[in-house]
Amino acid sequence: MSTPTPGILGPADTRRAAALLMHANPDSTLVAGVNAVLTDARDAGRVTELLLALCAVIYGIHPDLCTVNGQAGLRGVLDHYLALETNGETDHE
């Protein structure tokens, strides 16, 4: 698994990231679980570390995201949704 600069993340950060991904499964989202993870990270003062750990887990599972093509794919997603935002699309229901 890829990790950011040593010393930034602890085991609890990565545990929270894995739990967040499991609870945020688009096929069976468990909002209470997502909220519990976010509350836990907030209470521990580790929200930024949760986000860094989430990225580390994702990059570890999909190492191709680190490649030029992977970064170009992420740029495509960013550009697509930026265009939706600027065209008045809402980001919530």
PDB file of C-alpha atoms in Angstrom:
ATOM      1  CA  MET A   1       0.000   0.000   0.000  1.00  0.00           C
ATOM      2  CA  SER A   2       1.204   3.486  -0.805  1.00  0.00           C
ATOM      3  CA  THR A   3       1.463   5.898   2.078  1.00  0.00           C
ATOM      4  CA  PRO A   4       2.191   9.621   2.291  1.00  0.00           C
ATOM      5  CA  THR A   5       5.270  10.983   4.014  1.00  0.00           C
ATOM      6  CA  PRO A   6       6.209   8.713   6.934  1.00  0.00           C
ATOM      7  CA  GLY A   7       4.901   9.865  10.281  1.00  0.00           C
ATOM      8  CA  ILE A   8       1.742  11.522   8.955  1.00  0.00           C
ATOM      9  CA  LEU A   9      -0.610   8.538   9.258  1.00  0.00           C
ATOM     10  CA  GLY A  10      -1.258   6.116  12.061  1.00  0.00           C
ATOM     11  CA  PRO A  11      -3.008   2.759  11.982  1.00  0.00           C
ATOM     12  CA  ALA A  12      -6.305   4.304  13.139  1.00  0.00           C
ATOM     13  CA  ASP A  13      -6.266   6.666  10.146  1.00  0.00           C
ATOM     14  CA  THR A  14      -6.004   3.767   7.714  1.00  0.00           C
ATOM     15  CA  ARG A  15      -8.612   1.782   9.653  1.00  0.00           C
ATOM     16  CA  ARG A  16     -11.011   4.719   9.372  1.00  0.00           C
ATOM     17  CA  ALA A  17     -10.277   5.040   5.644  1.00  0.00           C
ATOM     18  CA  ALA A  18     -11.031   1.372   5.004  1.00  0.00           C
ATOM     19  CA  ALA A  19     -14.223   1.594   7.068  1.00  0.00           C
ATOM     20  CA  LEU A  20     -15.282   4.730   5.199  1.00  0.00           C
ATOM     21  CA  LEU A  21     -14.827   2.998   1.844  1.00  0.00           C
ATOM     22  CA  MET A  22     -16.803  -0.007   3.042  1.00  0.00           C
ATOM     23  CA  HIS A  23     -19.680   2.122   4.363  1.00  0.00           C
ATOM     24  CA  ALA A  24     -19.676   4.355   1.263  1.00  0.00           C
ATOM     25  CA  ASN A  25     -20.115   1.418  -1.141  1.00  0.00           C
ATOM     26  CA  PRO A  26     -22.365   2.845  -3.891  1.00  0.00           C
ATOM     27  CA  ASP A  27     -24.282  -0.438  -4.099  1.00  0.00           C
ATOM     28  CA  SER A  28     -25.195  -0.449  -0.404  1.00  0.00           C
ATOM     29  CA  THR A  29     -24.320   2.849   1.261  1.00  0.00           C
ATOM     30  CA  LEU A  30     -24.583   2.865   5.039  1.00  0.00           C
ATOM     31  CA  VAL A  31     -24.922   6.559   5.916  1.00  0.00           C
ATOM     32  CA  ALA A  32     -24.822   5.895   9.659  1.00  0.00           C
ATOM     33  CA  GLY A  33     -21.486   4.113   9.197  1.00  0.00           C
ATOM     34  CA  VAL A  34     -20.068   6.976   7.127  1.00  0.00           C
ATOM     35  CA  ASN A  35     -21.213   9.434   9.800  1.00  0.00           C
ATOM     36  CA  ALA A  36     -19.662   7.305  12.544  1.00  0.00           C
ATOM     37  CA  VAL A  37     -16.288   7.258  10.770  1.00  0.00           C
ATOM     38  CA  LEU A  38     -16.393  11.018  10.155  1.00  0.00           C
ATOM     39  CA  THR A  39     -17.369  11.686  13.771  1.00  0.00           C
ATOM     40  CA  ASP A  40     -14.578   9.425  15.023  1.00  0.00           C
ATOM     41  CA  ALA A  41     -12.013  11.219  12.864  1.00  0.00           C
ATOM     42  CA  ARG A  42     -13.327  14.637  13.901  1.00  0.00           C
ATOM     43  CA  ASP A  43     -13.293  13.752  17.592  1.00  0.00           C
ATOM     44  CA  ALA A  44      -9.713  12.513  17.249  1.00  0.00           C
ATOM     45  CA  GLY A  45      -8.701  15.672  15.384  1.00  0.00           C
ATOM     46  CA  ARG A  46      -7.700  13.514  12.396  1.00  0.00           C
ATOM     47  CA  VAL A  47     -10.005  14.542   9.530  1.00  0.00           C
ATOM     48  CA  THR A  48      -7.130  15.591   7.260  1.00  0.00           C
ATOM     49  CA  GLU A  49      -5.304  12.359   8.070  1.00  0.00           C
ATOM     50  CA  LEU A  50      -8.464  10.397   7.259  1.00  0.00           C
ATOM     51  CA  LEU A  51      -8.532  11.977   3.806  1.00  0.00           C
ATOM     52  CA  LEU A  52      -4.820  11.285   3.276  1.00  0.00           C
ATOM     53  CA  ALA A  53      -5.296   7.677   4.399  1.00  0.00           C
ATOM     54  CA  LEU A  54      -8.289   7.324   2.082  1.00  0.00           C
ATOM     55  CA  CYS A  55      -6.140   8.464  -0.830  1.00  0.00           C
ATOM     56  CA  ALA A  56      -3.321   6.124   0.213  1.00  0.00           C
ATOM     57  CA  VAL A  57      -5.704   3.157   0.329  1.00  0.00           C
ATOM     58  CA  ILE A  58      -7.169   4.013  -3.080  1.00  0.00           C
ATOM     59  CA  TYR A  59      -3.747   4.562  -4.671  1.00  0.00           C
ATOM     60  CA  GLY A  60      -2.591   1.302  -3.070  1.00  0.00           C
ATOM     61  CA  ILE A  61      -5.511  -0.628  -4.543  1.00  0.00           C
ATOM     62  CA  HIS A  62      -5.191   1.085  -7.926  1.00  0.00           C
ATOM     63  CA  PRO A  63      -1.473   1.883  -8.348  1.00  0.00           C
ATOM     64  CA  ASP A  64      -2.100   2.827 -11.984  1.00  0.00           C
ATOM     65  CA  LEU A  65      -3.546   6.097 -10.670  1.00  0.00           C
ATOM     66  CA  CYS A  66       0.071   7.157 -10.044  1.00  0.00           C
ATOM     67  CA  THR A  67       0.922   6.831 -13.738  1.00  0.00           C
ATOM     68  CA  VAL A  68       0.662   9.540 -16.370  1.00  0.00           C
ATOM     69  CA  ASN A  69      -2.448   7.836 -17.782  1.00  0.00           C
ATOM     70  CA  GLY A  70      -3.984   7.450 -14.331  1.00  0.00           C
ATOM     71  CA  GLN A  71      -3.423  11.101 -13.527  1.00  0.00           C
ATOM     72  CA  ALA A  72      -4.885  12.030 -16.927  1.00  0.00           C
ATOM     73  CA  GLY A  73      -7.957   9.943 -16.094  1.00  0.00           C
ATOM     74  CA  LEU A  74      -8.358  11.741 -12.776  1.00  0.00           C
ATOM     75  CA  ARG A  75      -7.971  15.065 -14.593  1.00  0.00           C
ATOM     76  CA  GLY A  76     -10.754  13.978 -16.945  1.00  0.00           C
ATOM     77  CA  VAL A  77     -13.068  13.259 -14.004  1.00  0.00           C
ATOM     78  CA  LEU A  78     -12.164  16.592 -12.419  1.00  0.00           C
ATOM     79  CA  ASP A  79     -12.763  18.504 -15.651  1.00  0.00           C
ATOM     80  CA  HIS A  80     -16.077  16.723 -16.314  1.00  0.00           C
ATOM     81  CA  TYR A  81     -17.523  17.551 -12.905  1.00  0.00           C
ATOM     82  CA  LEU A  82     -16.093  21.060 -12.926  1.00  0.00           C
ATOM     83  CA  ALA A  83     -17.973  21.643 -16.183  1.00  0.00           C
ATOM     84  CA  LEU A  84     -21.184  20.356 -14.561  1.00  0.00           C
ATOM     85  CA  GLU A  85     -20.687  22.741 -11.642  1.00  0.00           C
ATOM     86  CA  THR A  86     -20.130  25.739 -13.843  1.00  0.00           C
ATOM     87  CA  ASN A  87     -23.216  24.824 -15.902  1.00  0.00           C
ATOM     88  CA  GLY A  88     -25.431  25.087 -12.857  1.00  0.00           C
ATOM     89  CA  GLU A  89     -25.658  21.396 -12.006  1.00  0.00           C
ATOM     90  CA  THR A  90     -26.191  20.790  -8.303  1.00  0.00           C
ATOM     91  CA  ASP A  91     -23.941  18.453  -6.349  1.00  0.00           C
ATOM     92  CA  HIS A  92     -26.751  17.222  -4.127  1.00  0.00           C
ATOM     93  CA  GLU A  93     -30.335  16.088  -4.350  1.00  0.00           C
TER      94      GLU A  93
END
